[in-house]
Structure formats: C-alpha cells, structure tokens
Short mmCIF file of C-alpha atoms in Angstrom, two decimals:
data_model
loop_
_atom_site.label_atom_id
_atom_site.label_comp_id
_atom_site.label_asym_id
_atom_site.label_seq_id
_atom_site.Cartn_x
_atom_site.Cartn_y
_atom_site.Cartn_z
CA MET W 1 11.43 -0.02 -6.73
CA SER W 2 11.74 -1.49 -3.29
CA GLU W 3 8.58 0.14 -2.31
CA LEU W 4 6.98 -1.97 -4.96
CA TRP W 5 8.31 -5.13 -3.45
CA LEU W 6 7.52 -3.93 0.31
CA ASN W 7 3.86 -3.45 -0.85
CA GLY W 8 3.64 -6.78 -2.69
CA LEU W 9 5.06 -8.40 0.45
CA LEU W 10 2.49 -6.75 2.64
CA VAL W 11 -0.13 -7.91 0.24
CA ALA W 12 1.14 -11.46 0.05
CA LEU W 13 1.26 -11.68 4.04
CA GLY W 14 -2.19 -10.20 4.15
CA GLY W 15 -3.51 -12.15 1.41
CA ALA W 16 -2.37 -15.51 2.78
CA THR W 17 -4.00 -14.43 6.12
CA GLY W 18 -7.16 -13.30 4.59
CA ALA W 19 -7.61 -16.44 2.39
CA SER W 20 -6.84 -18.67 5.68
CA LEU W 21 -9.66 -16.89 7.47
CA ARG W 22 -12.03 -17.48 4.69
CA PHE W 23 -11.06 -21.16 4.64
CA LEU W 24 -11.81 -21.31 8.34
CA ILE W 25 -14.91 -19.00 8.39
CA ASP W 26 -16.49 -20.97 5.37
CA GLY W 27 -15.99 -24.19 6.78
CA TRP W 28 -17.52 -23.04 10.31
CA VAL W 29 -20.56 -21.64 8.81
CA ARG W 30 -21.05 -25.03 6.52
CA GLN W 31 -21.34 -27.13 9.69
CA LEU W 32 -23.69 -24.90 11.15
CA VAL W 33 -25.89 -24.63 7.77
CA ALA W 34 -27.06 -26.88 5.26
CA ASP W 35 -25.29 -26.39 2.07
CA ARG W 36 -28.18 -25.43 0.16
CA PHE W 37 -27.34 -21.96 0.56
CA PRO W 38 -24.02 -20.27 -0.04
CA LEU W 39 -24.10 -18.27 3.41
CA GLY W 40 -20.21 -18.74 4.07
CA THR W 41 -19.55 -16.80 1.14
CA VAL W 42 -21.93 -13.95 2.23
CA VAL W 43 -20.34 -13.84 5.84
CA VAL W 44 -16.88 -13.39 4.35
CA ASN W 45 -17.78 -10.86 1.53
CA VAL W 46 -19.78 -8.95 4.22
CA VAL W 47 -17.03 -9.02 6.92
CA GLY W 48 -14.24 -8.18 4.33
CA SER W 49 -16.50 -5.39 2.70
CA ALA W 50 -17.05 -3.70 6.25
CA ALA W 51 -13.54 -4.55 7.07
CA LEU W 52 -12.38 -2.67 3.88
CA GLY W 53 -14.52 0.54 4.37
CA LEU W 54 -12.91 0.79 7.88
CA VAL W 55 -9.51 0.50 6.53
CA LEU W 56 -10.22 3.02 3.82
CA ARG W 57 -11.41 5.53 6.29
CA VAL W 58 -8.64 5.06 8.88
CA VAL W 59 -5.94 5.15 6.45
CA ASP W 60 -7.48 8.38 4.80
CA ALA W 61 -7.92 10.03 8.42
CA GLY W 62 -4.25 9.72 8.52
CA ALA W 63 -3.29 5.92 9.66
CA PRO W 64 0.09 4.62 8.56
CA ALA W 65 -0.01 3.64 4.70
CA TRP W 66 1.00 0.51 4.98
CA ILE W 67 -1.93 -0.72 6.42
CA MET W 68 -3.72 -0.41 2.96
CA PRO W 69 -1.44 -2.95 1.36
CA LEU W 70 -1.42 -5.21 4.50
CA VAL W 71 -4.99 -4.95 5.47
CA GLY W 72 -6.85 -3.77 2.57
CA THR W 73 -5.58 -5.07 -0.53
CA GLY W 74 -4.55 -8.05 1.37
CA VAL W 75 -6.44 -9.12 4.13
CA CYS W 76 -10.15 -7.91 2.76
CA GLY W 77 -9.11 -8.81 -0.56
CA ALA W 78 -8.57 -12.33 -0.10
CA LEU W 79 -10.80 -12.67 2.68
CA THR W 80 -13.45 -11.65 0.17
CA THR W 81 -14.02 -13.53 -2.85
CA PHE W 82 -15.73 -13.14 -6.35
CA SER W 83 -14.76 -16.17 -8.06
CA THR W 84 -16.74 -18.45 -5.28
CA PHE W 85 -19.62 -16.15 -5.55
CA SER W 86 -19.61 -16.86 -9.43
CA TYR W 87 -19.59 -20.27 -8.59
CA ASP W 88 -22.27 -20.40 -6.02
CA THR W 89 -24.51 -18.47 -8.31
CA VAL W 90 -24.04 -20.98 -11.37
CA LEU W 91 -24.77 -23.74 -8.81
CA LEU W 92 -28.07 -22.14 -7.67
CA LEU W 93 -28.86 -21.64 -11.43
CA GLU W 94 -28.21 -25.10 -12.65
CA ARG W 95 -30.47 -26.22 -9.83
CA ARG W 96 -33.05 -23.65 -11.65
CA ALA W 97 -33.21 -21.85 -8.22
CA TRP W 98 -33.95 -18.61 -10.20
CA VAL W 99 -35.24 -16.98 -7.01
CA GLY W 100 -32.56 -17.98 -4.94
CA ALA W 101 -29.91 -17.01 -7.38
CA LEU W 102 -31.30 -13.57 -7.88
CA SER W 103 -31.25 -13.08 -4.16
CA TYR W 104 -27.97 -14.16 -3.48
CA ALA W 105 -26.55 -11.79 -6.05
CA LEU W 106 -28.77 -8.98 -5.20
CA GLY W 107 -28.55 -9.81 -1.48
CA SER W 108 -24.61 -9.97 -1.39
CA LEU W 109 -24.64 -6.26 -3.32
CA LEU W 110 -27.04 -4.76 -0.72
CA LEU W 111 -25.56 -6.19 2.26
CA GLY W 112 -21.90 -5.81 1.07
CA VAL W 113 -22.35 -2.14 0.19
CA PHE W 114 -24.14 -1.50 3.49
CA ALA W 115 -21.54 -3.16 5.41
CA PHE W 116 -18.75 -1.48 3.70
CA TRP W 117 -20.60 1.83 4.65
CA VAL W 118 -20.95 0.84 8.14
CA GLY W 119 -17.20 -0.01 8.32
CA ALA W 120 -16.53 3.60 6.97
CA VAL W 121 -18.72 5.31 9.61
CA LEU W 122 -17.32 2.98 12.45
CA GLY W 123 -13.66 4.06 11.06
CA ALA W 124 -14.50 7.81 11.41
CA MET V 1 -9.48 8.65 -11.20
CA PRO V 2 -13.17 9.55 -10.21
CA ASP V 3 -14.11 9.31 -14.06
CA ALA V 4 -12.34 5.98 -14.45
CA LEU V 5 -14.07 2.75 -14.33
CA PRO V 6 -12.51 0.03 -12.28
CA TRP V 7 -11.33 -2.17 -15.26
CA GLY V 8 -8.72 -3.75 -12.88
CA THR V 9 -10.85 -5.12 -10.46
CA PHE V 10 -13.27 -6.08 -13.07
CA GLY V 11 -10.43 -7.88 -14.85
CA VAL V 12 -9.12 -9.92 -12.16
CA ASN V 13 -12.99 -11.10 -10.98
CA VAL V 14 -13.47 -12.49 -14.61
CA VAL V 15 -10.32 -14.02 -15.07
CA GLY V 16 -10.30 -15.65 -11.41
CA SER V 17 -13.97 -16.76 -12.25
CA VAL V 18 -12.67 -18.64 -15.58
CA ALA V 19 -9.96 -20.18 -13.54
CA LEU V 20 -12.39 -21.50 -10.83
CA GLY V 21 -14.40 -22.84 -13.54
CA VAL V 22 -11.45 -24.84 -14.86
CA ILE V 23 -10.54 -25.91 -11.45
CA MET V 24 -13.63 -26.94 -10.30
CA VAL V 25 -14.22 -29.28 -13.35
CA LEU V 26 -10.83 -30.86 -12.85
CA VAL V 27 -11.68 -31.30 -9.30
CA LEU V 28 -15.01 -32.49 -9.35
CA GLU V 29 -15.55 -34.25 -12.48
CA VAL V 30 -12.45 -35.43 -14.31
CA ARG V 31 -10.15 -38.14 -12.56
CA PRO V 32 -9.81 -36.27 -9.48
CA LEU V 33 -6.63 -34.28 -8.95
CA SER V 34 -4.87 -34.17 -5.65
CA ARG V 35 -6.94 -33.36 -2.87
CA LEU V 36 -4.81 -30.51 -2.19
CA ALA V 37 -5.41 -28.95 -5.62
CA ARG V 38 -8.87 -27.45 -4.82
CA PRO V 39 -7.73 -25.62 -1.50
CA PHE V 40 -4.72 -24.39 -3.26
CA TRP V 41 -5.95 -23.33 -6.58
CA GLY V 42 -9.50 -22.90 -5.68
CA VAL V 43 -9.76 -21.75 -2.37
CA GLY V 44 -6.28 -19.98 -2.31
CA VAL V 45 -5.34 -18.81 -5.57
CA CYS V 46 -8.92 -17.99 -7.41
CA GLY V 47 -10.53 -16.84 -3.85
CA GLY V 48 -7.37 -14.68 -3.06
CA PHE V 49 -7.11 -13.37 -6.60
CA THR V 50 -10.45 -12.28 -7.03
CA THR V 51 -11.98 -9.56 -4.58
CA PHE V 52 -15.53 -8.71 -3.35
CA SER V 53 -14.87 -5.76 -1.01
CA ALA V 54 -13.17 -3.90 -3.70
CA LEU V 55 -16.14 -4.29 -5.85
CA GLN V 56 -18.25 -3.08 -3.27
CA PHE V 57 -15.99 -0.12 -2.65
CA GLU V 58 -16.09 1.04 -6.43
CA VAL V 59 -20.11 0.46 -6.28
CA TYR V 60 -20.22 2.88 -3.39
CA GLU V 61 -17.80 5.16 -4.95
CA LEU V 62 -19.63 5.40 -8.13
CA TYR V 63 -23.05 5.79 -6.39
CA SER V 64 -21.83 8.70 -3.62
CA LEU V 65 -20.38 10.44 -6.90
CA GLY V 66 -24.12 10.32 -8.33
CA ARG V 67 -23.41 7.74 -11.00
CA VAL V 68 -25.95 5.42 -9.79
CA GLY V 69 -26.72 3.89 -13.05
CA VAL V 70 -22.89 3.07 -13.77
CA ALA V 71 -22.83 1.66 -9.97
CA LEU V 72 -25.70 -0.58 -10.70
CA GLY V 73 -24.51 -1.51 -14.20
CA TYR V 74 -21.04 -2.20 -12.74
CA PHE V 75 -22.20 -4.57 -10.45
CA VAL V 76 -24.65 -6.07 -12.84
CA ALA V 77 -22.06 -6.48 -15.37
CA SER V 78 -19.38 -8.00 -13.14
CA VAL V 79 -21.82 -10.90 -11.86
CA THR V 80 -23.07 -11.58 -15.54
CA VAL V 81 -19.54 -11.69 -17.03
CA GLY V 82 -18.29 -13.31 -14.21
CA VAL V 83 -20.91 -16.25 -14.28
CA LEU V 84 -20.43 -16.88 -17.94
CA ALA V 85 -16.76 -16.71 -17.66
CA LEU V 86 -17.07 -19.35 -14.89
CA VAL V 87 -19.17 -21.55 -17.21
CA LEU V 88 -17.01 -20.72 -20.11
CA GLY V 89 -14.10 -22.28 -17.74
CA MET V 90 -16.00 -25.40 -17.03
CA VAL V 91 -17.15 -25.96 -20.74
CA VAL V 92 -13.92 -25.90 -22.35
CA THR V 93 -12.39 -27.86 -19.75
CA ARG V 94 -14.97 -30.40 -20.13
CA GLY V 95 -14.24 -30.17 -23.94
CA VAL V 96 -10.91 -30.13 -23.73
CA VAL V 97 -10.69 -33.35 -20.95
CA GLY V 98 -13.31 -35.23 -23.11
CA GLU V 99 -10.99 -35.51 -26.21
CA ARG V 100 -8.49 -37.29 -24.16
CA PRO V 101 -8.52 -41.03 -24.09
#
C-alpha cells in the first residue's frame, strides 16, 4: 500500500514538472510563431513521446523502476496533452480549416509515433 | 495485456477533453473567472490529466504487434471522440450558463 503512495507521489512530482514545462515551452513557441497553428502543442507532444520511448526502453533494460512513475507517467504524461490537442483541432474546425485540422491530427500522430520510436532507439 | 485495449488512456483523454471544453467556455465566453482558472484547471489539470505520449506508445505497440488496423482505429477514435467530447463540454456549459439570469 505504501508503494502505491510512493508511486503516486512520484507521479505528482513528475506531473507538476511536466505541466510546468509544457506551460513554458508553449509560451516560448507562441512568441516565436504566430498563433494560427498550434505548434506549441506539437512540440511538447513530440518531445514527450520521444522521452517516453527512451524511458520505457531504459527501464526495460534494467534502470530503476521508480523512473517509470516519475519520468514516464509523471513528466511525459503531463508534458504531453490530449485535451489541448482536441481544443486545437476544434479551433481549426471552427475556422473551417479542414486541411489544417486533418494535417494537424495526422501530423501529430506520425511525428509522435516516430518520435516515440526514436526515443526507444536512443534508449537501447 | 497484449490483447487488451488501452481503455484507461482513452478514458482519461475523453474525460479531460470534456473538462477542457467546460473550462474554456467559462474562461473565454462567460463572465470571466479568475485569471488563474485557465492555467490551473486548463493547462494544469486537464493538460496534465490527459496524455499524448501514452497514446503514441499504445499506437506503436498495437502496430508492432501487427494490429495495424486497430492501431489506426484507436487513434482515429481517440481524436474523434475527444473532439466530440470537448464540443459537448462547450455546448453543455453554454447551455447551462445561458439559463442563468
């Protein structure tokens, strides 16, 4: 039972870190790029997916198990976001930017899965 | 485990999308809440609660297990239901708020 609490604490700490990073990174990207395309969300989702691939491979190869709840579920889980991704897509659809919405969704999938794979390869 | 579908991730992503729809209407359209509401509930709670990385991991897993159709279907279903869930959150919130004087 105490292990559950410990894992929960690790997730909370990692989650706070990941969400804060997302807040910062998204803010930076918005300053650099106009707000017409949700590039900030893409950046955090791609980076977080790559990091998760790395973490999973590293833990699988024998790294300490606590890295998973802290960095995997915590940091990566909070650094990446699906709710903002949904909101971004809705905004594009509201503007009738059909091609934009489709390329955003598919692009996020392709880049995200590719990033995950790259992370796993780097972790090997 | 290999045959199980990732309902946990799907569930939190859908719930988090509904919640963000509610929050964005409250923050942007209604008599504005505290300026802290969006970073806390939106960026923090909803953003942290939902995950894109786990989704990518699961899509990749399904793909590497040869379940390519399921992999793509899982992503498409997540996006479709997520978008609908967010819109639902927005519509219901607008409706509820509209009833108040």
